[in-house]
Short mmCIF file of C-alpha atoms and ligand atoms in Angstrom, two decimals:
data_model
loop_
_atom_site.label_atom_id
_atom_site.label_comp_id
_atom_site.label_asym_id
_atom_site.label_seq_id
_atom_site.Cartn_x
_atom_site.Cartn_y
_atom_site.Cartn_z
CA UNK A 1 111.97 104.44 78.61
CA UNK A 2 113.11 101.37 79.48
CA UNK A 3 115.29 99.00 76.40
CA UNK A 4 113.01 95.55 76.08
CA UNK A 5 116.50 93.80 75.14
CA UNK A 6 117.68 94.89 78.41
CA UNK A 7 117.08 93.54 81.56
CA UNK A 8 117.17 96.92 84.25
CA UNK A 9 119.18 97.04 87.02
CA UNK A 10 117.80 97.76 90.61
CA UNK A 11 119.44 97.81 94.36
CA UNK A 12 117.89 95.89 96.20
CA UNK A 13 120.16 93.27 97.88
CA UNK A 14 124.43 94.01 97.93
CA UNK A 15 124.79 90.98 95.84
CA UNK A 16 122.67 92.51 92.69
CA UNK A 17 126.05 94.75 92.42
CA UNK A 18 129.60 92.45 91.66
CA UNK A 19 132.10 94.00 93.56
CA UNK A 20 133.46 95.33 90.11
CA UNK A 21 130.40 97.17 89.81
CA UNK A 22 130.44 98.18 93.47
CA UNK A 23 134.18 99.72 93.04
CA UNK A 24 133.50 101.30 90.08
CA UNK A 25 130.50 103.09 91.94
CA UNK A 26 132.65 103.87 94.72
CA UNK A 27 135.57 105.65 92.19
CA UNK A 28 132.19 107.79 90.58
CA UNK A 29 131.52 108.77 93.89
CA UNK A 30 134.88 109.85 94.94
CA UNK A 31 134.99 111.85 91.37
CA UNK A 32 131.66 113.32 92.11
CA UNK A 33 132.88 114.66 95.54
CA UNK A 34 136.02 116.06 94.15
CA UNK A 35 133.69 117.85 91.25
CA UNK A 36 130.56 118.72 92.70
CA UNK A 37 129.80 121.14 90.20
CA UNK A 38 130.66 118.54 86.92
CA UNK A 39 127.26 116.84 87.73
CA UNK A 40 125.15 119.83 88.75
CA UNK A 41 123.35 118.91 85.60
CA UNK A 42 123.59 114.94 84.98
CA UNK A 43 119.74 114.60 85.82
CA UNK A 44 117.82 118.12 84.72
CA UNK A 45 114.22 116.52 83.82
CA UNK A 46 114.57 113.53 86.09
CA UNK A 47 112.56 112.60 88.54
CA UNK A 48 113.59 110.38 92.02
CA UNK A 49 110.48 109.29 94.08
CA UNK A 50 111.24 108.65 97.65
CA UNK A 51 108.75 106.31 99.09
CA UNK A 52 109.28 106.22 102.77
CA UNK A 53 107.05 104.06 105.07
CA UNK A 54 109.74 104.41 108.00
CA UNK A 55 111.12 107.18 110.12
CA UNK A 56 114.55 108.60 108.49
CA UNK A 57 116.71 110.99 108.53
CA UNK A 58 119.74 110.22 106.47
CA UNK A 59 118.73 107.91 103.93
CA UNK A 60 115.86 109.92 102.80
CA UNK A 61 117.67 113.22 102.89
CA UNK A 62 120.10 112.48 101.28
CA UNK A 63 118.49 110.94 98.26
CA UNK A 64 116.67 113.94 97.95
CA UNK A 65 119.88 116.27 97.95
CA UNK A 66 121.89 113.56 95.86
CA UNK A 67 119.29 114.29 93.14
CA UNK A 68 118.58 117.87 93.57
CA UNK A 69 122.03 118.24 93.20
CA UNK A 70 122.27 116.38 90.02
CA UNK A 71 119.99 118.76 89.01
CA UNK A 72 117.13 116.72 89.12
CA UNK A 73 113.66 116.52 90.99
CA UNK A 74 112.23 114.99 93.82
CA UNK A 75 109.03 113.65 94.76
CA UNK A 76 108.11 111.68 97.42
CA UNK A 77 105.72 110.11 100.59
CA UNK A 78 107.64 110.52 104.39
CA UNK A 79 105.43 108.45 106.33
CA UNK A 80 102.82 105.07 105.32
CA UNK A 81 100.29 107.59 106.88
CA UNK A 82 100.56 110.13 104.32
CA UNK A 83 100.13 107.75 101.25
CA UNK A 84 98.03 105.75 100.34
CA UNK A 85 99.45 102.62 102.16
CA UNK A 86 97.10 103.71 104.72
CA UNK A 87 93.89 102.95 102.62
CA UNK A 88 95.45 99.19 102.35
CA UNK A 89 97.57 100.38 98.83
CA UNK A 90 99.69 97.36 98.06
CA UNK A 91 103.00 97.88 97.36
CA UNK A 92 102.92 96.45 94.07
CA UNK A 93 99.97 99.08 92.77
CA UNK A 94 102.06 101.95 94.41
CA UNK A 95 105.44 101.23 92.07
CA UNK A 96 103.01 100.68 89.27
CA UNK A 97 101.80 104.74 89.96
CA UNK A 98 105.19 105.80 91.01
CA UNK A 99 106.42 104.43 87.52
CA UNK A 100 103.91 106.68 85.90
CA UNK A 101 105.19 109.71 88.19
CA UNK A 102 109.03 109.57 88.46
CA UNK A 103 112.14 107.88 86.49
CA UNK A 104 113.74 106.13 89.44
CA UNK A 105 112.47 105.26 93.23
CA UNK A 106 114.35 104.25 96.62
CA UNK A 107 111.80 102.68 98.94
CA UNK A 108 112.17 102.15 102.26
CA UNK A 109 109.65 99.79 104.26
CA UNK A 110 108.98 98.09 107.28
CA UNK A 111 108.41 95.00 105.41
CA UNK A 112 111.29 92.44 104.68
CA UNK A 113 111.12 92.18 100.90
CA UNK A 114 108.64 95.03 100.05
CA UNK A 115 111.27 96.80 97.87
CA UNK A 116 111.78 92.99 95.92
CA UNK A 117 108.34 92.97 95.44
CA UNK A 118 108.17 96.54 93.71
CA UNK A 119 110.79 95.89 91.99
CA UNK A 120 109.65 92.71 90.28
CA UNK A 121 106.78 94.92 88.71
CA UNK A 122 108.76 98.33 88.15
CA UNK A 123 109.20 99.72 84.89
CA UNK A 124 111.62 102.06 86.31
CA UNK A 125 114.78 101.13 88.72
CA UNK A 126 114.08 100.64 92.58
CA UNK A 127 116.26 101.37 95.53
CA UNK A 128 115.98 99.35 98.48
CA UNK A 129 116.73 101.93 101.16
CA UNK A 130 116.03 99.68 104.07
CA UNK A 131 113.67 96.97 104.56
CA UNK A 132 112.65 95.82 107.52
CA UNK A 133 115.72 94.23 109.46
CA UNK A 134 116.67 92.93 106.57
CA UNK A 135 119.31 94.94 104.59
CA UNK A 136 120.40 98.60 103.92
CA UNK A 137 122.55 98.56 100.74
CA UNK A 138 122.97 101.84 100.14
CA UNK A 139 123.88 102.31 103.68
CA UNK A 140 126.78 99.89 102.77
CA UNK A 141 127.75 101.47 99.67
CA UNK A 142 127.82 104.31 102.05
CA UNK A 143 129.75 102.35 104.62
CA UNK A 144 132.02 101.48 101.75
CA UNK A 145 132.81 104.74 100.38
CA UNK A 146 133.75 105.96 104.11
CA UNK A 147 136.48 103.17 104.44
CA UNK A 148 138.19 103.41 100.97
CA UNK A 149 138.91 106.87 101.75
CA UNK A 150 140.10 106.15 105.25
CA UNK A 151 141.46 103.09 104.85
CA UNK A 152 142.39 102.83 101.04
CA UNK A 153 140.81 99.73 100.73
CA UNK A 154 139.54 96.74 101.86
CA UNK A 155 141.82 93.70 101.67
CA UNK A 156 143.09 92.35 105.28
CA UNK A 157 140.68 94.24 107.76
CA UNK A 158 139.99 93.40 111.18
CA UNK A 159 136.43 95.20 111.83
CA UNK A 160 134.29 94.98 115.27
CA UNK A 161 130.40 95.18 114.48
CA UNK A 162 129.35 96.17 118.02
CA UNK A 163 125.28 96.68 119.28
CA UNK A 164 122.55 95.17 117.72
CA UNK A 165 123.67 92.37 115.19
CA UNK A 166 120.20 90.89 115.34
CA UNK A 167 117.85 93.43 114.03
CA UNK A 168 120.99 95.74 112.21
CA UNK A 169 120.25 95.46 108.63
CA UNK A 170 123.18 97.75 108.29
CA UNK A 171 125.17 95.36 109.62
CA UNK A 172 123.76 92.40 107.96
CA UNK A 173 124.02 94.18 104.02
CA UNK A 174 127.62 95.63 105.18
CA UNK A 175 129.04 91.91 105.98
CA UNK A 176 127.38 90.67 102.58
CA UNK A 177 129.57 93.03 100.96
CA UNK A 178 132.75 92.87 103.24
CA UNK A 179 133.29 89.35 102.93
CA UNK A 180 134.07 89.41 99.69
CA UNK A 181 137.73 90.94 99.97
CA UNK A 182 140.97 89.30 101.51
CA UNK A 183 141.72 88.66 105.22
CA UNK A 184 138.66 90.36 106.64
CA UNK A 185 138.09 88.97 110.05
CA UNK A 186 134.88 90.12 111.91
CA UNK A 187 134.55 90.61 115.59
CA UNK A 188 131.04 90.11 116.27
CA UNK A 189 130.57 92.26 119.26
CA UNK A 190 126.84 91.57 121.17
CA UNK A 191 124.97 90.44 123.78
CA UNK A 192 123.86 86.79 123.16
CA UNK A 193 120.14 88.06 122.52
CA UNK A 194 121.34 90.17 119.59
CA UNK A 195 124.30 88.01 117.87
CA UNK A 196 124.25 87.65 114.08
CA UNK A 197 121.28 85.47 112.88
CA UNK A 198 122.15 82.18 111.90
CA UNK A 199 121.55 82.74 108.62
CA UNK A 200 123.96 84.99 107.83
CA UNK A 201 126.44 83.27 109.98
CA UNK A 202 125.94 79.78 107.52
CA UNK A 203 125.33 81.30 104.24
CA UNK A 204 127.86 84.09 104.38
CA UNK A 205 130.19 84.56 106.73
CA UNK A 206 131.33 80.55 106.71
CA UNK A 207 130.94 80.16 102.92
CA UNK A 208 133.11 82.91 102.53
CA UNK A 209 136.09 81.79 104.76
CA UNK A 210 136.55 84.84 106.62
CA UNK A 211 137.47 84.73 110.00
CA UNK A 212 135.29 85.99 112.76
CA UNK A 213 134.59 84.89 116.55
CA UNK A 214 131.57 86.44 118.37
CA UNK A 215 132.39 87.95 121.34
CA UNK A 216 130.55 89.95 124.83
CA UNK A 217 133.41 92.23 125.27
CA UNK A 218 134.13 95.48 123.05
CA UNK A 219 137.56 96.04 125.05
CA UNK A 220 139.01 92.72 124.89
CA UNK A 221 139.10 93.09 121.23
CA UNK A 222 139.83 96.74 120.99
CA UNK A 223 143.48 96.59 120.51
CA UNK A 224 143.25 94.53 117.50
CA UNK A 225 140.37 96.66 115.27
CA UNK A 226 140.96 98.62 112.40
CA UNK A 227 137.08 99.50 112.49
CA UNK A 228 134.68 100.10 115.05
CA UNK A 229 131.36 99.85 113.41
CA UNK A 230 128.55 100.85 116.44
CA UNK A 231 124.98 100.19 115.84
CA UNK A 232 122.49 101.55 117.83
CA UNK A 233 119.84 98.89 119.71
CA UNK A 234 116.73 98.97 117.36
CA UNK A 235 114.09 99.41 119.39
CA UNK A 236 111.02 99.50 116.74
CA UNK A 237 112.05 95.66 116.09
CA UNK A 238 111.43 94.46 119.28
CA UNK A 239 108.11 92.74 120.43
CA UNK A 240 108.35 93.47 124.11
CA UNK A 241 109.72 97.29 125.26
CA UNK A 242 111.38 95.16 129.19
CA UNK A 243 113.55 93.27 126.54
CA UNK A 244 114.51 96.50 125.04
CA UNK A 245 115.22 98.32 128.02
CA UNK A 246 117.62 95.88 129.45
CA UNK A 247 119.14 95.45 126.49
CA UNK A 248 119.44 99.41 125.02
CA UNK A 249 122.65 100.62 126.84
CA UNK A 250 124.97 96.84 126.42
CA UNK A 251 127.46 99.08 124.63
CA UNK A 252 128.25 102.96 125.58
CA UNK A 253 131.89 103.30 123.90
CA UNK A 254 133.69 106.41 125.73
CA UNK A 255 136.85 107.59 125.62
CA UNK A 256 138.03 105.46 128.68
CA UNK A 257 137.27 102.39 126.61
CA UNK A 258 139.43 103.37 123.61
CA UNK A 259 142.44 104.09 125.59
CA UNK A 260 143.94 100.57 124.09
CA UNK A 261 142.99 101.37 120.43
CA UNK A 262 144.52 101.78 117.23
CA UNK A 263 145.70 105.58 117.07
CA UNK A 264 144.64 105.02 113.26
CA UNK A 265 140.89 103.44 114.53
CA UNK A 266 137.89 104.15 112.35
CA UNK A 267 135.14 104.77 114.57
CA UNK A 268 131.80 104.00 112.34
CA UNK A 269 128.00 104.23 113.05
CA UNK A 270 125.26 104.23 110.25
CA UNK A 271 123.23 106.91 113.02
CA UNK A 272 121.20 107.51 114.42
CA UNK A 273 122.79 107.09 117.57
CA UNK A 274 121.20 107.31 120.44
CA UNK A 275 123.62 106.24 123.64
CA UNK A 276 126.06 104.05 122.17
CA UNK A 277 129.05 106.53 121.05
CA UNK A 278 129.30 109.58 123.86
CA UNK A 279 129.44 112.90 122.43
CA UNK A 280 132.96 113.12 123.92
CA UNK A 281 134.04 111.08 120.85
CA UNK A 282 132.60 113.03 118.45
CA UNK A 283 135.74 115.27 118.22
CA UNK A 284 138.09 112.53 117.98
CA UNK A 285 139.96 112.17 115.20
CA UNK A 286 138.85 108.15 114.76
CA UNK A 287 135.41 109.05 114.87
CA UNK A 288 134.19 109.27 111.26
CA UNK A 289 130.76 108.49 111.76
CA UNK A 290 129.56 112.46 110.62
CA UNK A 291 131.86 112.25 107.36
CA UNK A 292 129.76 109.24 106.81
CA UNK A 293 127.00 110.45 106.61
CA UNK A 294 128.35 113.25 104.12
CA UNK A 295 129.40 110.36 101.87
CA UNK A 296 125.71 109.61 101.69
CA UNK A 297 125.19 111.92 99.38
CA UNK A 298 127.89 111.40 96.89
CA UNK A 299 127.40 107.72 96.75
CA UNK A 300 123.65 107.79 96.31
CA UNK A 301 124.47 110.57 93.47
CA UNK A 302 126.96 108.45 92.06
CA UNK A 303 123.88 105.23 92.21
CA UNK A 304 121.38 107.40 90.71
CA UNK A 305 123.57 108.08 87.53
CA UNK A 306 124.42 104.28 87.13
CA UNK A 307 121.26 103.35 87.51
CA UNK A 308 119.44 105.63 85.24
CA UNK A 309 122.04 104.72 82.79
CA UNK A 310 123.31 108.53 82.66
CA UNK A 311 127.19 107.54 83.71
CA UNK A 312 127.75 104.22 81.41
CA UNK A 313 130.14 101.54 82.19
CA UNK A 314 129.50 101.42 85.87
CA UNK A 315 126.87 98.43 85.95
CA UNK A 316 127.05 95.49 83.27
CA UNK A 317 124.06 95.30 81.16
CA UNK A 318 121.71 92.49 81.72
CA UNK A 319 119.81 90.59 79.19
CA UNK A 320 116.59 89.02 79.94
N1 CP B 1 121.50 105.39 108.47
C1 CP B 1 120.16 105.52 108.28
O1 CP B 1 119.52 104.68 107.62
O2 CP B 1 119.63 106.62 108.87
P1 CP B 1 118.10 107.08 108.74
O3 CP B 1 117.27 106.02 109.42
O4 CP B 1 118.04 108.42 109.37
O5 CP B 1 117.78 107.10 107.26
#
């Protein structure tokens, strides 16, 4: 039951976290992989509800073992078809059921702002888990987790964000968080149909003071990266399937193309993938895209206990 005094926390944006908060999270996560078997039980009685009205693989998964590994349950919709969403359901009347149902939700919908809106109403914590092409932040926290343990931090960075920088809300919540540390500079790696929105160029990547230059070419930059993030071109965002076509294959990264990179390279990709990274790579040492989505689970295990208040001192209570 939710404290009145206290406001409750939710994820739906990377800036409702400080980056305090956000390392903390990261060091619970890194404890909880080292000792599965000290949380086995952090959550018996809990429920997570995961409300998907999206395809996934990952995300949803991995919620689901996150908290069945915590010892807790799952219940959940996969599809907008198999809920009510597809009487005409608001989202607003849905979180007010789910509250009734389960003790913490991640929501996932093809709607920019749905999980906002459900979590205005919520009596229990929402998770964004992807909305729209707007943000992903547990992707990032995800994202996160995978370079402090290859890269042992985050401070002076050079990272390549290669594909689909456009409709990549991966990309979009992942630069929201990176530009908060020291001498990050971002290659922005696209065709010119799918650079960075504006917005995000303006209100975060200037303000902040990082460096960054967008550029065509993955291998004129190569040499230089510390991280390769790949994104795959997203076709569901797309209003017209010749734009998508022509566009789909911009970026194929092979082995050829990292002859000139770092030997220590970390080759990233939020997946699915679907021609951008050739299987050849996959048994490269620099290709860490697999482990990352292993550190799904420990950092959306690690979420779920800050969240639900069960591991204390990771988020700062907030007062209404
Ligand atoms: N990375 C990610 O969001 O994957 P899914 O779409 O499979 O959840």
């Amino acid at each position: 039951m939710q404290n009145t005094e206290e406001k409750m926390r939710h994820l739906i944006d990377q800036a409702d976290f400080s980056t305090q908060e956000t390392e903390r999270l990261l060091n619970l996560a890194e404890d909880i992989s080292a000792n599965m078997q000290a949380y086995s039980k952090k959550c018996e009685g809990k429920i997570l509800a995961t409300l998907f009205y999206e395809p996934s693989t990952r995300t949803r998964l991995s919620f689901e073992s996150a908290m069945m590994r915590l010892g807790g349950g799952v219940i959940g919709v996969a599809s907008a078809d198999s809920s009510s969403a597809a009487k005409g359901e608001s989202v607003a009347d849905t979180i007010r059921m789910i509250s009734c149902y389960a003790d913490i939700a991640a929501m996932r919908h093809f709607k920019e702002g749905a999980p906002a809106v459900a979590a205005n109403i919520s009596s229990i914590p929402v998770i964004n888990a992807g909305d729209g092409g707007h943000q992903h932040p547990t992707q990032t926290l995800t994202d996160l987790l995978t370079i402090k343990k290859c890269k042992g931090g985050f401070d002076n960075l050079t990272i390549g964000l290669c594909g689909d920088l456009k409709f990549g809300r991966t990309v979009h919540s992942l630069i929201k968080s990176l530009v908060r540390y020291e001498g990050i500079k971002f290659y922005f790696i696209s065709p010119e149909e799918l650079k960075v929105p504006d917005y995000i160029i303006d209100e975060i990547v200037r303000t902040s003071g990082c460096e960054y230059k967008e550029v065509n070419d993955m291998e004129d930059v190569m040499p230089e990266l510390d991280i390769l993030y790949m994104t795959r071109v997203q076709k569901e965002r797309f209003f017209n399937e010749a734009d998508y076509v022509r566009l789909k294959d911009s970026y194929i990264l092979t082995l050829d193309k990292l002859k000139t990179a770092k030997e220590a390279l970390a080759i990233m990709h939020p997946l699915p993938r679907v021609n951008e990274i050739a299987v050849e790579i996959d048994g490269d040492s620099r290709a860490m895209y697999f482990k990352q989505a292993q550190n799904g689970v420990y950092i959306r295990m690690a979420l779920i206990l800050a969240l639900l208040g069960i591991e204390n001192g990771i988020l700062e209570e907030k007062h209404a």
